[in-house]
Structure formats: C-alpha cells, structure tokens
mmCIF file of C-alpha atoms in Angstrom:
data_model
loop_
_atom_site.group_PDB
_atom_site.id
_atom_site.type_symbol
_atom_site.label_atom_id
_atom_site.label_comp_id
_atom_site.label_asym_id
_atom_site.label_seq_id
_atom_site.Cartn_x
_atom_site.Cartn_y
_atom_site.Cartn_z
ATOM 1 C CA UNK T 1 0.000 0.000 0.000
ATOM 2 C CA UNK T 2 1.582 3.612 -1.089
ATOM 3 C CA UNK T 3 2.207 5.578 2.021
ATOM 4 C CA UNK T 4 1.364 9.133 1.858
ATOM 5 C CA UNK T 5 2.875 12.195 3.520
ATOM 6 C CA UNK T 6 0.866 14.749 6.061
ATOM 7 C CA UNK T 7 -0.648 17.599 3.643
ATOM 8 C CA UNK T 8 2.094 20.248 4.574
ATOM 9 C CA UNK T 9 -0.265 23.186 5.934
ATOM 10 C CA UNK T 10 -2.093 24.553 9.140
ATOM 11 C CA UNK T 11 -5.920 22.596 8.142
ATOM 12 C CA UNK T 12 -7.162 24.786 10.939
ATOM 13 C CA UNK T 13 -5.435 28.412 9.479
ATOM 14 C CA UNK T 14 -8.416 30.079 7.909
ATOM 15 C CA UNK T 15 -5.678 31.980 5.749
ATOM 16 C CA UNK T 16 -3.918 28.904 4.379
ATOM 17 C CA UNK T 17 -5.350 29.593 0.770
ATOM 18 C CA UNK T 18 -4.827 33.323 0.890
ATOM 19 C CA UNK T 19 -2.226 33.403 -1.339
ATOM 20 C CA UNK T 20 -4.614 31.904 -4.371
ATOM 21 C CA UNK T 21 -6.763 34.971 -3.923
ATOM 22 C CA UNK T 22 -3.635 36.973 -4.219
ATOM 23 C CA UNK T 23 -2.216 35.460 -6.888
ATOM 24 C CA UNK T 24 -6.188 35.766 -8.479
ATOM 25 C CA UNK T 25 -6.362 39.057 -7.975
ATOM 26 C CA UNK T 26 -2.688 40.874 -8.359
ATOM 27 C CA UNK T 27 -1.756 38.295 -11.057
ATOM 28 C CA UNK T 28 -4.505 35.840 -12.820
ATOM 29 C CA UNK T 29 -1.800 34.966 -15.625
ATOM 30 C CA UNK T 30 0.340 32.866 -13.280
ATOM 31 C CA UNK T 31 -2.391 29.853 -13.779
ATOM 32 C CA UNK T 32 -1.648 30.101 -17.361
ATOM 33 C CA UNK T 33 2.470 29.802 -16.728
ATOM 34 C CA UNK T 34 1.446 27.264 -13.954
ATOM 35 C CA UNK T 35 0.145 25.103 -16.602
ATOM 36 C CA UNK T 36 2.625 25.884 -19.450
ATOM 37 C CA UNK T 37 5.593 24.801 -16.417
ATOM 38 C CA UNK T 38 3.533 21.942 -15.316
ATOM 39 C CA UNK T 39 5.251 18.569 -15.772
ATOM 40 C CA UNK T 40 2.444 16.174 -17.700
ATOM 41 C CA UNK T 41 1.668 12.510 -17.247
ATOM 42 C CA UNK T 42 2.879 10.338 -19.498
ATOM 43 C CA UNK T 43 0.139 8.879 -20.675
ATOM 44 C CA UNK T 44 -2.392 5.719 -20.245
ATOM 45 C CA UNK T 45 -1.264 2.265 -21.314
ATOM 46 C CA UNK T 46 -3.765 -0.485 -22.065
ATOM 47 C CA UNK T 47 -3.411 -2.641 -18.653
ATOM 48 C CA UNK T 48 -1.998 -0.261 -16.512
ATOM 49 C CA UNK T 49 -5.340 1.062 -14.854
ATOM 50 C CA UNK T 50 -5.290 4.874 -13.915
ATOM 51 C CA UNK T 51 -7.337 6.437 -10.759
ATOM 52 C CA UNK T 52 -8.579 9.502 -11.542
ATOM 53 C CA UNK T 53 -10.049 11.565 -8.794
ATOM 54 C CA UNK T 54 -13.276 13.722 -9.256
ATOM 55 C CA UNK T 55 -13.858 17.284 -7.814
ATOM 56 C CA UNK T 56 -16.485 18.693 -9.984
ATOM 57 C CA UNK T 57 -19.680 18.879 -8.388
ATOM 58 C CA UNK T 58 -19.459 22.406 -6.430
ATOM 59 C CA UNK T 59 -19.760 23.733 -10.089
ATOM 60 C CA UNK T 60 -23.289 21.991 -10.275
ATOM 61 C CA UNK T 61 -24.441 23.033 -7.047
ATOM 62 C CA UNK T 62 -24.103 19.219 -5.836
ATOM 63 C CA UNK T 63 -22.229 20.000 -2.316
ATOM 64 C CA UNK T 64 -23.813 16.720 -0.314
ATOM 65 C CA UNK T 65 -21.840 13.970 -0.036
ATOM 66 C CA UNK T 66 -24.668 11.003 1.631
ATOM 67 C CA UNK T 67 -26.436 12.255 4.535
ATOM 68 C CA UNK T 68 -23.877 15.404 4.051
ATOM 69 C CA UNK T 69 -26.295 17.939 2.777
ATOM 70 C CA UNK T 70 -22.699 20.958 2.708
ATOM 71 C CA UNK T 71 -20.307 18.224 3.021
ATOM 72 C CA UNK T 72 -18.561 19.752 -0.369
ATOM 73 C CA UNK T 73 -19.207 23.414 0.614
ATOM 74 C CA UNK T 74 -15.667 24.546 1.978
ATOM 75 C CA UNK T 75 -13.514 25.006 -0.643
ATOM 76 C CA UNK T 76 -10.457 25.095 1.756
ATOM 77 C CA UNK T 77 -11.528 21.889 3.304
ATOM 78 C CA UNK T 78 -12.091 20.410 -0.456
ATOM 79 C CA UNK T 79 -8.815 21.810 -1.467
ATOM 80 C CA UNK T 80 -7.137 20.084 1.426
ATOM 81 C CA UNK T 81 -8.781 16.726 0.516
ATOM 82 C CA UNK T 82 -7.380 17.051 -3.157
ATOM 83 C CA UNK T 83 -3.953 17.380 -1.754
ATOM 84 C CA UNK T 84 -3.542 14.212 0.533
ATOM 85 C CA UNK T 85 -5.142 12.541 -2.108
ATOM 86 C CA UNK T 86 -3.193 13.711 -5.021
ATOM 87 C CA UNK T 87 -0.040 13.382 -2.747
ATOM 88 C CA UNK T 88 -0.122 9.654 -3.589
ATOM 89 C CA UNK T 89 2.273 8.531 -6.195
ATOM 90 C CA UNK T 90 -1.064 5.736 -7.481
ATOM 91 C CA UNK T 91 -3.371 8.642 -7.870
ATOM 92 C CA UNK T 92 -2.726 9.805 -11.649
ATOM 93 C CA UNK T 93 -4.892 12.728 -11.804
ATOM 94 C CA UNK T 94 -7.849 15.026 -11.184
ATOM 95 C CA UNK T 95 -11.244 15.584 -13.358
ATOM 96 C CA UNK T 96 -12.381 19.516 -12.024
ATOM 97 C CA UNK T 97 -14.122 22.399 -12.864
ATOM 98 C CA UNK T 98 -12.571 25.419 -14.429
ATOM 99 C CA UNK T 99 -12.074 27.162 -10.445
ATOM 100 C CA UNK T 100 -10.789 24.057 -8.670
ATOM 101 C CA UNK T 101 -8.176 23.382 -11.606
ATOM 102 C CA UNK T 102 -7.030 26.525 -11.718
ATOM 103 C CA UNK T 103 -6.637 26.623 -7.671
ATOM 104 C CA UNK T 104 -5.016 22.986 -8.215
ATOM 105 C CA UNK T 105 -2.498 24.540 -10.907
ATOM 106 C CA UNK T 106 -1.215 27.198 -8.611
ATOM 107 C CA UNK T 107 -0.628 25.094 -5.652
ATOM 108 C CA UNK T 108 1.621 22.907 -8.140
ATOM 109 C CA UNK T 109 -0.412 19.974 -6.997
ATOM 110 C CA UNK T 110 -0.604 18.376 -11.076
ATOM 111 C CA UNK T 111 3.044 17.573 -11.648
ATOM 112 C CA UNK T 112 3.237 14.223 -13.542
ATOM 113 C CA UNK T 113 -0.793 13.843 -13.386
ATOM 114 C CA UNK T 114 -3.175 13.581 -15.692
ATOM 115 C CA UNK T 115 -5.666 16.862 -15.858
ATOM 116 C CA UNK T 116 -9.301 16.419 -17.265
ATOM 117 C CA UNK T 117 -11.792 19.384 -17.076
ATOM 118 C CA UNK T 118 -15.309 19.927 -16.778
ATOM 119 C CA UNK T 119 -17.238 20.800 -19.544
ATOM 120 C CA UNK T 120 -20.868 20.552 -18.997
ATOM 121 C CA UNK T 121 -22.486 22.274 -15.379
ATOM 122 C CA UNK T 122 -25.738 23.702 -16.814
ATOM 123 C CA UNK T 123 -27.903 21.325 -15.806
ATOM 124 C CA UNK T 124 -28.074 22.096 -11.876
ATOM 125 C CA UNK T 125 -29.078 19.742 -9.433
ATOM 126 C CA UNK T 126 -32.523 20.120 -9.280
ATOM 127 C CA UNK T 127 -33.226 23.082 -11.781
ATOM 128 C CA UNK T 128 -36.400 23.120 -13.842
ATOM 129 C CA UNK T 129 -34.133 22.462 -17.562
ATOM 130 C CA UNK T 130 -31.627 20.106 -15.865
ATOM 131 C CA UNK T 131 -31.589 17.715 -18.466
ATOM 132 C CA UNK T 132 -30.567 20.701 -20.974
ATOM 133 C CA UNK T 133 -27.152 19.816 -19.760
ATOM 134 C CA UNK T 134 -25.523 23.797 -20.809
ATOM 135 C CA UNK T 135 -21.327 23.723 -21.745
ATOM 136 C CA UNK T 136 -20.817 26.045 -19.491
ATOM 137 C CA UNK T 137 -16.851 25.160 -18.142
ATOM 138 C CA UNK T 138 -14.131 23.878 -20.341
ATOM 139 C CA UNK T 139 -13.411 24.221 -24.045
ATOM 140 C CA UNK T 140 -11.703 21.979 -25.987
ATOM 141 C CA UNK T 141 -9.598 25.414 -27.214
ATOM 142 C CA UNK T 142 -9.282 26.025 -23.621
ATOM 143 C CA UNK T 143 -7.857 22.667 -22.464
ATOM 144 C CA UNK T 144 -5.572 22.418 -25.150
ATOM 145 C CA UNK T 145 -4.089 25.629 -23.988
ATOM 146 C CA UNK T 146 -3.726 23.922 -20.397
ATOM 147 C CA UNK T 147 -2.151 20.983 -21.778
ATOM 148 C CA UNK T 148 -4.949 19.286 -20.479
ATOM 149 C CA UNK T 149 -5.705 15.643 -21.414
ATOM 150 C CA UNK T 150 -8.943 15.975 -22.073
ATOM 151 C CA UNK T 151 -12.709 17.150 -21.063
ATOM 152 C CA UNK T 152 -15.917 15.451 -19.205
ATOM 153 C CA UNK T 153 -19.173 15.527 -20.096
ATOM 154 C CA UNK T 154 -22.231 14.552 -18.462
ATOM 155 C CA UNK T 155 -24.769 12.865 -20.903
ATOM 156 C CA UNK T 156 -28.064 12.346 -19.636
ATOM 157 C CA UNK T 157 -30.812 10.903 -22.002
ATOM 158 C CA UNK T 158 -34.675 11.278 -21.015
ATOM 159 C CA UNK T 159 -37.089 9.909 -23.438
ATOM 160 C CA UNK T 160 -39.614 11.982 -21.331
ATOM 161 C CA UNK T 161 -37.437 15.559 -22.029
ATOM 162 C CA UNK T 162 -37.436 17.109 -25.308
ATOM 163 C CA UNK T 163 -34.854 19.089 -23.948
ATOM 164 C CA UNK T 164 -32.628 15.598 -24.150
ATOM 165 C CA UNK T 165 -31.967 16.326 -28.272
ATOM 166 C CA UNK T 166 -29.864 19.556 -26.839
ATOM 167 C CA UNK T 167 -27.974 17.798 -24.851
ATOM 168 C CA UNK T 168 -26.533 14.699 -27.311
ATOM 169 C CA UNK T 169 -26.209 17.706 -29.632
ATOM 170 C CA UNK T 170 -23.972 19.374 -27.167
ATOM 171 C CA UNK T 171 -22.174 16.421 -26.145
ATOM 172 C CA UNK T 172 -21.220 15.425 -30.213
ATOM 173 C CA UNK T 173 -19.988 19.104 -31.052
ATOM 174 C CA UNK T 174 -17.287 19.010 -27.766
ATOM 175 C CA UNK T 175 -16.620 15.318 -28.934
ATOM 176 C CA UNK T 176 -15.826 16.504 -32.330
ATOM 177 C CA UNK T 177 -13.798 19.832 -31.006
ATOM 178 C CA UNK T 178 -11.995 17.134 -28.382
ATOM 179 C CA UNK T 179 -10.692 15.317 -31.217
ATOM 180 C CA UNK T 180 -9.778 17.853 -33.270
ATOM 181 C CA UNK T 181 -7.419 18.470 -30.742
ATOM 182 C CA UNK T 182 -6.595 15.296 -30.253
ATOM 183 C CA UNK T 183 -7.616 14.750 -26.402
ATOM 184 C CA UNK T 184 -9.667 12.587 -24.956
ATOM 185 C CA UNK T 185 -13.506 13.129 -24.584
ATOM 186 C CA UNK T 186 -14.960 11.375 -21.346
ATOM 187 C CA UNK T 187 -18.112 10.830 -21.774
ATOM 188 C CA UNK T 188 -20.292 9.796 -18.682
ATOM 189 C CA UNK T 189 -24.212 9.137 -20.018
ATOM 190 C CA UNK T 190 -27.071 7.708 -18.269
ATOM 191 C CA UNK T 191 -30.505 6.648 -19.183
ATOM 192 C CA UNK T 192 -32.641 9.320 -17.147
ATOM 193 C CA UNK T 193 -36.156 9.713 -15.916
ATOM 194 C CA UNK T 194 -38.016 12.511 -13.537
ATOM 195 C CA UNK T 195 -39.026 10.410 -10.522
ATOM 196 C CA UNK T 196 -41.190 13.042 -8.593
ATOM 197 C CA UNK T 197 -39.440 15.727 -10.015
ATOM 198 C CA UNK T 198 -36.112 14.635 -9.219
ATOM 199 C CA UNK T 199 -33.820 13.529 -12.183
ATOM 200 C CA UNK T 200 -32.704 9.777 -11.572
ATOM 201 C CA UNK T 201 -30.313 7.522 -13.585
ATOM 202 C CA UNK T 202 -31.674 4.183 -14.431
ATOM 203 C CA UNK T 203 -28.869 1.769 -13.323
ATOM 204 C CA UNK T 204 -29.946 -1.361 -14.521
ATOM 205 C CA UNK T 205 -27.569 -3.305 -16.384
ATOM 206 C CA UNK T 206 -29.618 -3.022 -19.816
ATOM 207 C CA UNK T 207 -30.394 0.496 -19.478
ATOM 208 C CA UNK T 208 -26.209 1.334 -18.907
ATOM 209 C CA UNK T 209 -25.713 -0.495 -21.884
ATOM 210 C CA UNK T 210 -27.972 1.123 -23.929
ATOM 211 C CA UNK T 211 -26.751 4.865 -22.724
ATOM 212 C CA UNK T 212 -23.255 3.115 -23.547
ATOM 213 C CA UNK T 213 -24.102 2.603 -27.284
ATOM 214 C CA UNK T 214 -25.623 5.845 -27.734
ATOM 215 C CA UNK T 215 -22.676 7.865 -25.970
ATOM 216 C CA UNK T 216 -20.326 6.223 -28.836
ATOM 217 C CA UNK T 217 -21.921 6.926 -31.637
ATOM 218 C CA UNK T 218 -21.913 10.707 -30.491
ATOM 219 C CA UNK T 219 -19.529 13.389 -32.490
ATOM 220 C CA UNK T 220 -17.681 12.982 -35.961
ATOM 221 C CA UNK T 221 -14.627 10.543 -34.982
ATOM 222 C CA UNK T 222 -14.624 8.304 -31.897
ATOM 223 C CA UNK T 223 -10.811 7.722 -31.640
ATOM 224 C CA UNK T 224 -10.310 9.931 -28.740
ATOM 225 C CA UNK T 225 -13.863 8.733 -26.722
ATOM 226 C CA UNK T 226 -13.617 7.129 -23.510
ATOM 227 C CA UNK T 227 -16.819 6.104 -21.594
ATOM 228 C CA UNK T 228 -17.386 7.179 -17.713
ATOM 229 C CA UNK T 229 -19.726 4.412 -16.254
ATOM 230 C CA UNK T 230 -21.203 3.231 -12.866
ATOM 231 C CA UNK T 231 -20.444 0.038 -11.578
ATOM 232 C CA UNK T 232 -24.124 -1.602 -11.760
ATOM 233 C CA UNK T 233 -24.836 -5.324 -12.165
ATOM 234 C CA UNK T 234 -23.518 -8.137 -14.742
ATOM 235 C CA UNK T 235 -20.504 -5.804 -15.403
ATOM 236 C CA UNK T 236 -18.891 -9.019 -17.852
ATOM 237 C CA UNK T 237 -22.228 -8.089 -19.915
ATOM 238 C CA UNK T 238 -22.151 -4.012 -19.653
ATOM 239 C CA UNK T 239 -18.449 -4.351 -20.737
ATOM 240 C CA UNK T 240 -19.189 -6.267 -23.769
ATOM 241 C CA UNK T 241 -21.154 -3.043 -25.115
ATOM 242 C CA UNK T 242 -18.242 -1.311 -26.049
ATOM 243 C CA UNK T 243 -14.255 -1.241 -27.146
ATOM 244 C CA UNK T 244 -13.845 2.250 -26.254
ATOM 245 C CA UNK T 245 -11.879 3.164 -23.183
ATOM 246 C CA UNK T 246 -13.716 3.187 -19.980
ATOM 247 C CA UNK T 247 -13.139 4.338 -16.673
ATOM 248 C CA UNK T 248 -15.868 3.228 -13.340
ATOM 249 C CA UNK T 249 -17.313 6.340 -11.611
ATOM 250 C CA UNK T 250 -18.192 6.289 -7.851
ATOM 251 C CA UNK T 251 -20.919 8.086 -7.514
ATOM 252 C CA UNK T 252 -22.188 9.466 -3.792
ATOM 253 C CA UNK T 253 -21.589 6.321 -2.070
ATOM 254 C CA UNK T 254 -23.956 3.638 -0.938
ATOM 255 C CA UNK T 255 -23.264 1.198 1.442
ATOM 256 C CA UNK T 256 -20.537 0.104 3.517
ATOM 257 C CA UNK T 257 -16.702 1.025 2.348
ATOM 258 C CA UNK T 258 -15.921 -2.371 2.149
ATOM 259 C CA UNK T 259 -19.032 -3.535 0.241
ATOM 260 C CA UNK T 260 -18.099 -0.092 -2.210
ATOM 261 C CA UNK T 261 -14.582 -1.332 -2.671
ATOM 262 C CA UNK T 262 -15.584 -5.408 -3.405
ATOM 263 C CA UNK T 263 -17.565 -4.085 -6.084
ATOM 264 C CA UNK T 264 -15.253 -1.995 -7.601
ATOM 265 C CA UNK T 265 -12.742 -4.439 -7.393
ATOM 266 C CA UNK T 266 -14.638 -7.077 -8.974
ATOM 267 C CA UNK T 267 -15.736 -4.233 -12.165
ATOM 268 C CA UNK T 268 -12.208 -3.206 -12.656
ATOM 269 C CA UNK T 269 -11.171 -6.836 -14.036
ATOM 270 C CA UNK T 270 -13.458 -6.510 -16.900
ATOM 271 C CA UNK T 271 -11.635 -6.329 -20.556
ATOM 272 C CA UNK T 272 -11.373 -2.743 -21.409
ATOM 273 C CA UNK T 273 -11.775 -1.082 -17.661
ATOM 274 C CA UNK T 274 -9.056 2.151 -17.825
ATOM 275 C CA UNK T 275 -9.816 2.530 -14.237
ATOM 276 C CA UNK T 276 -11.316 4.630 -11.661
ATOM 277 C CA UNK T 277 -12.376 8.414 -11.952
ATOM 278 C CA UNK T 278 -13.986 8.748 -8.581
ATOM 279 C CA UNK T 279 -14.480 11.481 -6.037
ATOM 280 C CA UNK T 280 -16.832 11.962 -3.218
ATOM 281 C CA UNK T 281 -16.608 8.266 -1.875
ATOM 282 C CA UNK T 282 -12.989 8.578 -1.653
ATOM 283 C CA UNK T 283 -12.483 12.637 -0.930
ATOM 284 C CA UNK T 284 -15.381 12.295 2.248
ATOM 285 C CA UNK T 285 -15.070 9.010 3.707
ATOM 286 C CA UNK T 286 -16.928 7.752 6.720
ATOM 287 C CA UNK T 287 -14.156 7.735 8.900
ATOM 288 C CA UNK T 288 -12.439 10.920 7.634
ATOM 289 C CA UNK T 289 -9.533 9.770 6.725
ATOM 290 C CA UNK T 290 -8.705 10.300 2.807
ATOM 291 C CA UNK T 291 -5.201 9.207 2.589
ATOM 292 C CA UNK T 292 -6.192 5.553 3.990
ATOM 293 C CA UNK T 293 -9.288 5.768 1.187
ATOM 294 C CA UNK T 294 -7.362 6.709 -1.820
ATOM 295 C CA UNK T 295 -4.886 4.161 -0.687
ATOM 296 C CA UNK T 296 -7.500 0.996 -0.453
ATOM 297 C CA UNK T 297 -8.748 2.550 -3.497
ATOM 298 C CA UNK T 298 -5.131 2.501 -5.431
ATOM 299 C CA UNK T 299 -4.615 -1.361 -4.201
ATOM 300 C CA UNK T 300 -7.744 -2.357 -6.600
ATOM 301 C CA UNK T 301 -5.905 -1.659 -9.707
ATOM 302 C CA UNK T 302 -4.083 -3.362 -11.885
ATOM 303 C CA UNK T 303 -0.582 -0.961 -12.471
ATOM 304 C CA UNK T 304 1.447 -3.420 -14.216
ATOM 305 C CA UNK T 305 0.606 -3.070 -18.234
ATOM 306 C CA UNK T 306 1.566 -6.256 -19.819
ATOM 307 C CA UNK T 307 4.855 -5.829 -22.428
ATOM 308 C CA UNK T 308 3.604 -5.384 -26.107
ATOM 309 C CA UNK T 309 4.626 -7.875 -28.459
#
C-alpha cells in the first residue's frame, strides 16, 4: 500500500489559501504559466489502470456527499482533501471544474498527473431544464491551452425531455472539437427519468448499456472517446457493449466502504476497464480519513501493463 505524507499546511489556518486569492487578484496569468511549467503525465497504457479523482460537483451546485447535505461546501476543506489525495504517487490525476483546476495549478499539486476538465455544469441539481445539460466550463480550445488531457461531459438521455436532443447535440460538437485536438472526450451518459421531479439515472444493467451505445456513436470521430460508467450489475455483460476506453465512476456512495470497494474491485477486471475516476466516496469518507481511502482505493488496480509484443 503507497504511504502518503501529512498535507504540509495549518488545516485549521483560515488563511492557508490566501495566497490563491492573491495570486487571483494581483496576477490571474500565473495559472496560465502554472500550466505551461507543469510537468504532464505520461500517458495511459492499455493494462496499466489509472485512478482519476473527481472534484467537480461544487460547479453543479451538488455539495452533499450522503447524509452530508454541505459536506462539499468549503472550498479550503475540499482543497485540502485534493492534496492528501493527489499526494499519492497511485493517484494519476484530477477531473475539475474550471475554479478548482485553476486553484489545483497554482498550488503545483498536477506535476506528472493527468488533468481532465469539466465541460458541462448547466444542468443544476434540481433546476427546472436540468436535463438541458448547458457547456458552461471547459473548451476543448481552452484545455488544449492547459495541456490538459482531455474534457468530461455529463450525458443524460430522457425519453420523457425534449430538452434531451440539446444535450446529445452538445455532447457530439465538444466530442468533435476534443478530437480535433486530439484529447480525450470522457463521456459519462445515463438513461434518465423525472421520478417526482427529481432527475434519476436508471442503473440497470440493460439500461447502462444502452446509454453506452448511444454515448459512442456521439460526435464525428470516436478515436479519442472514452466512456465514464457506474459500476451496476452483470458488469462481464455491460463491458461487452463497447471497445472504447472506460473508466468506473463512484458516484455518492452507498453502502458500507468495504461492500463499495468489493464491487469496484470485482468491475475493474473486466476487458477494457481504464480505471477509476472517482471522487466523493474517496475525498469524504466515513471515517475521515482520505489518505487511507485513496490508498485501499489505489490497491484495486491493476498498475502493471503487460509488455507489447
């Protein structure tokens, strides 16, 4: 198991991000020589699984983490999280908004990781259009001028929401721009219904595969798509949908850790699993303690690519 070093700063000092606001407000093009300086990842291998960790859901006003209703709401808490966990050599990167990325960038917490951004936060938790999913973080222009990896997008499909047709419209134009830049497009989509009034993902096995086959068909090449799924039941069966890339998202967690963990563990040997992008379970754990988290986490995967012939 990776040991991890104590996050070097006072987690009590209410001033211990002051020097981001500085740094905002006296001199807002240091994130863009952060990122230029920023040493990059050197890149997934087929077998070598890479854990990804999440941190994008202040941007869509989704701050509970379980019974948590503000567990996400202090950003110098979050930001603290992010460290320990980033501070383990098995944790290859970070999927954030455009803010947390940027805070991420100055605190030179991203050497040697891989950096995905946000793309689509329009569709608030709970809002009356939430399934007319807006772009409203990362470009593909934008990312490429990070020497990001790549961008996210949420794809949820209603049958019941005219507004749905927006949304896979959305999605294809920032998987087309993605790949005309040649990074990846993760793209996370769900089969999605209002269940008295709330929006909720249909998680059965046949309904994941069909959001699956929709999700690649999406945009004008599919070379650079990877798939963002939950682990649901008869993973052997979900998997066989696709040959694209795909990485297992956690989700606000359900269950016990260890029951969480077994099922991960038993989705990430399934042909074609890149890993785990995951965030809350890991970030907010039970017991508090992140660094132990990310590291039971990290033991799952497989980290040894086979040699190519």
């Amino acid at each position: 198991m990776q040991q991890v070093t104590e996050l070097s700063v006072d987690r009590e000092d209410p001033r211990r991000y002051e020097s981001l606001t500085r740094q905002r407000l006296e001199d807002p093009a240091s994130v863009q020589r952060a990122a230029a300086a920023r040493r990059k990842h050197a890149g997934p291998v087929l077998g070598r699984q890479n854990f990804i960790i999440a941190a994008d859901h202040p941007a869509r006003g989704a701050l509970s983490v379980g019974k948590r209703a503000t567990a996400m709401a202090d950003r110098r808490e979050l930001l603290d999280r992010l460290q320990i966990a980033l501070q383990n050599p098995a944790c290859d990167g970070v999927l954030a908004s455009p803010d947390i990325l940027d805070d991420l960038l100055l605190l030179g917490a991203l050497e040697g990781k891989l950096v995905f951004g946000s793309m689509n936060r329009g569709g608030l938790t709970g809002l009356v259009n939430e399934i007319d999913d807006r772009f409203t973080g990362h470009t593909a222009s934008a990312l490429a001028a990070l020497g990001a990896d790549g961008g996210k997008m949420l794809t949820r499909i209603s049958y019941e929401d005219q507004d749905t047709v927006k949304t896979l419209q959305a999605t294809a134009d920032a998987v087309s721009d993605l790949a005309r830049h040649q990074l990846v497009a993760m793209v996370e989509p769900f089969i999605s219904k209002r269940v008295e009034g709330k929006v909720v993902n249909d998680l059965r096995p046949d309904a994941v595969i069909k959001s699956m086959g929709i999700a690649a068909g999406l945009g004008e090449s599919s070379a650079y798509t990877w798939l963002k799924i939950p682990v649901v039941a008869e993973m052997e069966r979900v998997m066989a949908a696709t040959t694209l890339p795909t990485v297992l998202l956690g989700g606000d967690p359900a269950g016990s850790p260890d029951e969480v963990f077994a099922s991960w563990q038993a989705a990430l040997a399934q042909p074609g699993v890149q890993g785990l992008t995951v965030g809350r379970t890991l970030l907010y754990p039970e017991d508090g303690d992140v660094a132990a988290a990310v590291a039971t986490a990290a033991s799952l995967l497989n980290t040894t690519a086979p040699a190519r012939s």
